[in-house]
CSV table of C-alpha atoms in Angstrom, one decimal:
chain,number,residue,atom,x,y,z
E,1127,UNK,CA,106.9,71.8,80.3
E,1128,UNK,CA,103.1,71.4,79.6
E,1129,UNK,CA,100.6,71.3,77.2
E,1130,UNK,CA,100.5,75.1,76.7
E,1131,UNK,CA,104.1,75.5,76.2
E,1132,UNK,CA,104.1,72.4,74.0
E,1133,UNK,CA,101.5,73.9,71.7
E,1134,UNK,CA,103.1,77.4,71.9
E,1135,UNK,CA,106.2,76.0,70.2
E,1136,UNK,CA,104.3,74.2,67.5
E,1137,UNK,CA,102.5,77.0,66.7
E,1138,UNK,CA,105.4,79.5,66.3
E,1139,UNK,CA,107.8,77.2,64.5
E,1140,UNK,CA,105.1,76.5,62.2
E,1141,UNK,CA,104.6,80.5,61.2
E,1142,UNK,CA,108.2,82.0,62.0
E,1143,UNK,CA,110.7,84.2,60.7
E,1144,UNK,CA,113.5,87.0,60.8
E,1145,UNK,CA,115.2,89.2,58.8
E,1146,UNK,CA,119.0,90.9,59.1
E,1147,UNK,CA,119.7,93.7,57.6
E,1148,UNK,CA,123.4,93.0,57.4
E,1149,UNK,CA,125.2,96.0,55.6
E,1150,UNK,CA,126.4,93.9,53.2
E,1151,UNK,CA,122.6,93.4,51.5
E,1152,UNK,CA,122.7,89.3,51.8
E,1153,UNK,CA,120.2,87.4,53.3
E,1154,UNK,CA,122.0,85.3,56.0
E,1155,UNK,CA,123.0,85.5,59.6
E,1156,UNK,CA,126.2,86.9,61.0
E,1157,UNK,CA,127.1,83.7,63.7
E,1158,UNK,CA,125.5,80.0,63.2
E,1159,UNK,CA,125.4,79.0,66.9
E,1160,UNK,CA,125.6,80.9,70.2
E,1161,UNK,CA,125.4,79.0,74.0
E,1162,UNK,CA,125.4,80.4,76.8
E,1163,UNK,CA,125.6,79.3,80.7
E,1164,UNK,CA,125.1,82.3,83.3
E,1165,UNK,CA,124.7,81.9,87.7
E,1166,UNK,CA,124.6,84.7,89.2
E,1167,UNK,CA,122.8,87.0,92.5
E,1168,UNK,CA,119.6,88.9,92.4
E,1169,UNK,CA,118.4,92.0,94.8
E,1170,UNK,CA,114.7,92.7,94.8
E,1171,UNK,CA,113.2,96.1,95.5
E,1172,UNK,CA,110.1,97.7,95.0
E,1173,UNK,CA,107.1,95.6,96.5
E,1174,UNK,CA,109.7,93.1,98.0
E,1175,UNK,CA,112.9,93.4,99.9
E,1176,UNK,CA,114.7,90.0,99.5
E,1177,UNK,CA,117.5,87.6,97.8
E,1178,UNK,CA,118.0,85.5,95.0
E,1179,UNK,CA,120.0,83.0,93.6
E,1180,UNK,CA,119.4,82.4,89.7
E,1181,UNK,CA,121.2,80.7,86.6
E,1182,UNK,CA,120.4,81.1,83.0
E,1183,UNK,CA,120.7,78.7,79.6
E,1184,UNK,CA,120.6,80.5,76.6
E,1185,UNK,CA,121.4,79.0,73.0
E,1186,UNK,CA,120.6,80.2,69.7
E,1187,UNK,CA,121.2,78.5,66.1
E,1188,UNK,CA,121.1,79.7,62.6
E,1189,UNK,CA,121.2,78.5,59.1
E,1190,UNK,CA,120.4,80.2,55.9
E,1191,UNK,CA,117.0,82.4,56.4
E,1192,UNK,CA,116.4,80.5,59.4
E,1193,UNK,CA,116.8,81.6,63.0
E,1194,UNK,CA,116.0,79.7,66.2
E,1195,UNK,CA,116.5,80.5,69.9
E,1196,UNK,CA,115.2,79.6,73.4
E,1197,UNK,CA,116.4,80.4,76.9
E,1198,UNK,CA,116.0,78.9,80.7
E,1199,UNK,CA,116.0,80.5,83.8
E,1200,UNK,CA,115.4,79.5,86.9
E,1201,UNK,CA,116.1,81.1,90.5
E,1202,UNK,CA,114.7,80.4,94.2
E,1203,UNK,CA,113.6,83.6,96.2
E,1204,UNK,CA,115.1,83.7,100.2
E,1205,UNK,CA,112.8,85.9,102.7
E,1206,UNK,CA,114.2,85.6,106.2
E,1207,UNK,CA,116.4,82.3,105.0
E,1208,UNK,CA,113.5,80.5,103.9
E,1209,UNK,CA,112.5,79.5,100.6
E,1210,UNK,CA,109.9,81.8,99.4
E,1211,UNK,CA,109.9,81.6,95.8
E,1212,UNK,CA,111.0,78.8,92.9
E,1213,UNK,CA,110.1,79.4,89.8
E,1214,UNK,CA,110.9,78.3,86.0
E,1215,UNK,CA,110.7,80.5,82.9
E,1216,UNK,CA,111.6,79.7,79.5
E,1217,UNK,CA,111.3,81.6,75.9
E,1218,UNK,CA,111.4,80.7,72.6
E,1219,UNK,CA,111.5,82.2,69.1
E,1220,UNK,CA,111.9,81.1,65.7
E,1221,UNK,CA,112.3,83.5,62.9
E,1222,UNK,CA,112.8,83.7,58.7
E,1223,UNK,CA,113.8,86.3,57.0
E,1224,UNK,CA,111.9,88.2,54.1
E,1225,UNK,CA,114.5,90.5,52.9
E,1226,UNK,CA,117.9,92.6,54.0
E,1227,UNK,CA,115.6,94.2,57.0
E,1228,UNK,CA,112.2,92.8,57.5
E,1229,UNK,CA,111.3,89.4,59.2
E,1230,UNK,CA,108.5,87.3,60.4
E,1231,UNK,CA,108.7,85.8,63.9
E,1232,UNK,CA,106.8,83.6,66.2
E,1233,UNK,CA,107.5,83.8,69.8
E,1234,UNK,CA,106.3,81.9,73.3
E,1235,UNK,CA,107.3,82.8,76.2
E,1236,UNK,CA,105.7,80.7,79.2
E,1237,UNK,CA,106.6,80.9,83.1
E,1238,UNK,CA,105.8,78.0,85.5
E,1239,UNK,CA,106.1,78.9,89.0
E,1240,UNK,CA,105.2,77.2,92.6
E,1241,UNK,CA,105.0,79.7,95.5
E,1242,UNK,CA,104.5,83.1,93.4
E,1243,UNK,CA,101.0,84.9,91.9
E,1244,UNK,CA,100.7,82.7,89.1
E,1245,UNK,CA,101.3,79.1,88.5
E,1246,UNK,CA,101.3,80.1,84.9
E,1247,UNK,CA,101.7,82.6,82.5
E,1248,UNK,CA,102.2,82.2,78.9
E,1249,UNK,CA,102.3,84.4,75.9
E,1250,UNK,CA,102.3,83.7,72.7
E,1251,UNK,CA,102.8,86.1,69.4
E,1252,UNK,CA,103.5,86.0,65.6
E,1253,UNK,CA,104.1,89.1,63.5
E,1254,UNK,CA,106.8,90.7,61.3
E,1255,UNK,CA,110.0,92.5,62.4
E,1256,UNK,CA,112.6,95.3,61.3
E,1257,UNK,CA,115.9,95.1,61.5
E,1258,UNK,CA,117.4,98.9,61.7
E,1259,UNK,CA,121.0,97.6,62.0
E,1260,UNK,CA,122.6,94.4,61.8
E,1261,UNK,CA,126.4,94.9,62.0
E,1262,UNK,CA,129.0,92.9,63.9
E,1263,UNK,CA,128.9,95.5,66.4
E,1264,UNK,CA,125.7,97.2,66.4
E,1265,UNK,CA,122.4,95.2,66.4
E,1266,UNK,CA,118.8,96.8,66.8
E,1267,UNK,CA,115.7,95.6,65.9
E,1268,UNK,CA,111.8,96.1,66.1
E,1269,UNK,CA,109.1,93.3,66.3
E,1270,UNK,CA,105.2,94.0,66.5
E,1271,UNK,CA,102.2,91.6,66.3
E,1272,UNK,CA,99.4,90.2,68.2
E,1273,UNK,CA,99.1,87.3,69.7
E,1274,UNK,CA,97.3,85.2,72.7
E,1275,UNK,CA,97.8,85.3,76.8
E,1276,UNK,CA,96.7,82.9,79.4
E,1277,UNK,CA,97.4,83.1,82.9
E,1278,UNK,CA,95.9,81.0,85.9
E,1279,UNK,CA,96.1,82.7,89.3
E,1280,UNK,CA,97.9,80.7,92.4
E,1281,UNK,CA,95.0,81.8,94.9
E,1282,UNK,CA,96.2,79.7,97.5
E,1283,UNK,CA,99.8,81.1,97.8
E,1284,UNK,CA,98.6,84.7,96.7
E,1285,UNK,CA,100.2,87.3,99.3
E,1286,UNK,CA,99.7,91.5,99.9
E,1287,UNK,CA,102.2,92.5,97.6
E,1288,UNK,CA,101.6,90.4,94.3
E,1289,UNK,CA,100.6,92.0,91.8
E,1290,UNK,CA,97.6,89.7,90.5
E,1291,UNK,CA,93.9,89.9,90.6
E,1292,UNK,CA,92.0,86.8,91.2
E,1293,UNK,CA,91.2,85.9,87.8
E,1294,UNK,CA,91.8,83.6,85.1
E,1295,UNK,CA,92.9,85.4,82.0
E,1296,UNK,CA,92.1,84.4,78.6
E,1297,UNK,CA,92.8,87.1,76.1
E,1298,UNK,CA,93.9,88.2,72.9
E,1299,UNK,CA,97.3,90.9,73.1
E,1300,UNK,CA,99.2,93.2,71.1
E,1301,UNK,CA,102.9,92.4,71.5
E,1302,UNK,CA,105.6,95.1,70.7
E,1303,UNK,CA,109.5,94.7,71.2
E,1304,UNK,CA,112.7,96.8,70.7
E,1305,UNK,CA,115.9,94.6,70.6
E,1306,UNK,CA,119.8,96.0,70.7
E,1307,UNK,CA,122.7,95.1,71.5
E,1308,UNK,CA,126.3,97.2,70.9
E,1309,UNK,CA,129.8,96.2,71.0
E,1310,UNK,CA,131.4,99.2,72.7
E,1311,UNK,CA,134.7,97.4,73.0
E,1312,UNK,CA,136.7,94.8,72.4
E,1313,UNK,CA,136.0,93.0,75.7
E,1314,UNK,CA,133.1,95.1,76.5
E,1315,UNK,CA,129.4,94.9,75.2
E,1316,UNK,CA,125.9,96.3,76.2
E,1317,UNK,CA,122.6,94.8,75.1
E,1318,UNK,CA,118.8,96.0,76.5
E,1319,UNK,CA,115.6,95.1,75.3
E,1320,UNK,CA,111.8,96.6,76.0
E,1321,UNK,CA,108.8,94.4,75.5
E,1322,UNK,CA,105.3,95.8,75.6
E,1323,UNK,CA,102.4,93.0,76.0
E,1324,UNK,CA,98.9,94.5,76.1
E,1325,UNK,CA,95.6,93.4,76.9
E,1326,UNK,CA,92.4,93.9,78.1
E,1327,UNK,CA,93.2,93.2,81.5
E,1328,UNK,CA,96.5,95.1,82.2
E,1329,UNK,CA,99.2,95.9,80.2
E,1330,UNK,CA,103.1,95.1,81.2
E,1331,UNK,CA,106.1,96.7,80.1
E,1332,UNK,CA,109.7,94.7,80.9
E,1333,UNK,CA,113.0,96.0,80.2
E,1334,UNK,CA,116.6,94.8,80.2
E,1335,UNK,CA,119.7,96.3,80.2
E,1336,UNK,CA,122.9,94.1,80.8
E,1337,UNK,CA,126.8,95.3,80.3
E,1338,UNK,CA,129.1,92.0,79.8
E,1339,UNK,CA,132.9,92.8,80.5
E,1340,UNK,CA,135.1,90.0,78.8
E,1341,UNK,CA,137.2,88.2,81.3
E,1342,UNK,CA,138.6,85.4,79.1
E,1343,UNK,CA,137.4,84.4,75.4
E,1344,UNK,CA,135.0,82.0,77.5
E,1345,UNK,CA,133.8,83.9,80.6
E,1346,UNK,CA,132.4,87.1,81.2
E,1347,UNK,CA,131.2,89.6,84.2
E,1348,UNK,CA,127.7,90.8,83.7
E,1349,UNK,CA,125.5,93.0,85.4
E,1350,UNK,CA,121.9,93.1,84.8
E,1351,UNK,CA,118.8,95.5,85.5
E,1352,UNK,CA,115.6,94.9,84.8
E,1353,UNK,CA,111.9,96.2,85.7
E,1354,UNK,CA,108.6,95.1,85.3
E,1355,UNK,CA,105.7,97.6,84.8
E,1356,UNK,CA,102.3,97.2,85.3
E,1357,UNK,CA,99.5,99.6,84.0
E,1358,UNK,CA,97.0,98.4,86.7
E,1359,UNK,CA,97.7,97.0,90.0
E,1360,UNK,CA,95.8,96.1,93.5
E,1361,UNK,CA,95.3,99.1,95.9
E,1362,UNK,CA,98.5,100.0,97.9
E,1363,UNK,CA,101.0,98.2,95.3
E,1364,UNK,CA,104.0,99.5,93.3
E,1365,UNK,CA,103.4,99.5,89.4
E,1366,UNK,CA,106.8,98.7,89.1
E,1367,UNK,CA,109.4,96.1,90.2
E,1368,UNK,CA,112.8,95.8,89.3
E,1369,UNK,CA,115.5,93.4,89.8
E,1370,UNK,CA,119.7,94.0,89.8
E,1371,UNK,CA,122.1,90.9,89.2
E,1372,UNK,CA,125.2,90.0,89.2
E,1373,UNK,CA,126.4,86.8,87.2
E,1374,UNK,CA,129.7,85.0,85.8
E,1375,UNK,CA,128.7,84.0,82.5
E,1376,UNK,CA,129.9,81.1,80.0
E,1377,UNK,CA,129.9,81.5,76.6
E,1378,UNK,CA,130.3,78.4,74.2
């Protein structure tokens, strides 16, 4: 991980926070520690037509006001059964709570990649959240704040259908995100989230939507959509890019 990513999880453990509004009116977390293991296949569309194999480490701790988590991924990217794309992106969070619903957070999210339009991009963001709902089965919650971007362009690998423009970017951002998740059933849960990061160079929406059907107490079946908007992109691109996977996912 490098320097920026270092720094970015200095900064936002130094300033973090969360808040559950549980129905009950208390002040602490539902669970104390969540893992997660996930592998799984990807099918790009939009301004590529390829593969993907990808895996996923997810883990998430909490004590008292306190809530922590990070998450891994990393896939490789096929075109024509060669390697096209590896790449390396990781998250982190660490929240305390203020009351029943409100929160403050502080959030990096960095993504280290070889053969893609960027051989970084990191975020970072602190700011205070809302929790609407925080039930054992129903979980939604808002976050805004600004924050910082940086993002150096991979000029040597950059191809006809990146979406990137030849620039450094150095910028301050306005971060807004919408969090859910809903335990339909017994063995069957959904969860989706939409984060807005704005700048003054483009704006980018992602959102997530994944249904987990319980196969055992320990492993799951998961299916997975997501898409990437962009507010401004080179002539003759796609502002949006979305992904579909299926994974087997481990749950510790």
């Amino acid at each position: 991980m490098s320097k920026f990513a270092f720094v970015g999880f200095s900064l936002l453990t130094a300033s973090v926070a969360f808040a559950s509004d549980t129905e009950q009116q208390n002040f602490s977390y539902l669970t104390p520690l969540d893992t997660e293991v996930e592998f799984g296949y990807q099918a790009h569309t939009g301004n590529s037509d390829s593969q993907a194999l990808n895996s996923r480490l997810s883990a998430e701790y909490i004590q008292g006001r306190h809530r922590t988590n990070g998450e891994w991924k990393f896939y490789m990217l096929y075109k024509d059964g060669e390697e096209d794309k590896r790449q390396s992106s990781y998250t982190m969070q660490s929240d305390y709570k203020l009351g029943p619903r409100t929160y403050l957070y502080g959030s990096f999210r960095g993504i280290d990649s070889r053969y893609s339009a960027y051989f970084r991009d990191y975020t970072l963001s602190s700011g205070l959240g809302y929790q609407v709902s925080n039930t054992k089965d129903f979980l939604l919650e808002v976050e805004l704040g600004p924050g910082y971007r940086y993002q150096e362009p991979n000029l040597d690998e950059l191809k006809d259908d990146d979406i990137i423009f030849p620039e450094i970017v150095e910028e301050g951002i306005f971060r807004g995100r919408i969090n859910s998740s809903w335990q339909m059933l017994d063995n069957l849960s959904l969860n989706g989230d939409v984060t807005v990061v704005s700048g003054r160079s483009n704006m980018r929406i992602d959102s997530n939507v994944g249904v987990i059907n319980d196969i055992t107490d320990d492993i799951a079946l998961k299916l997975a959509y997501s898409r990437q908007y962009h507010d401004k992109v080179p002539e003759g691109l796609h502002k949006a890019d979305s992904i579909f996977s299926v994974n087997i996912l481990f749950v510790f």
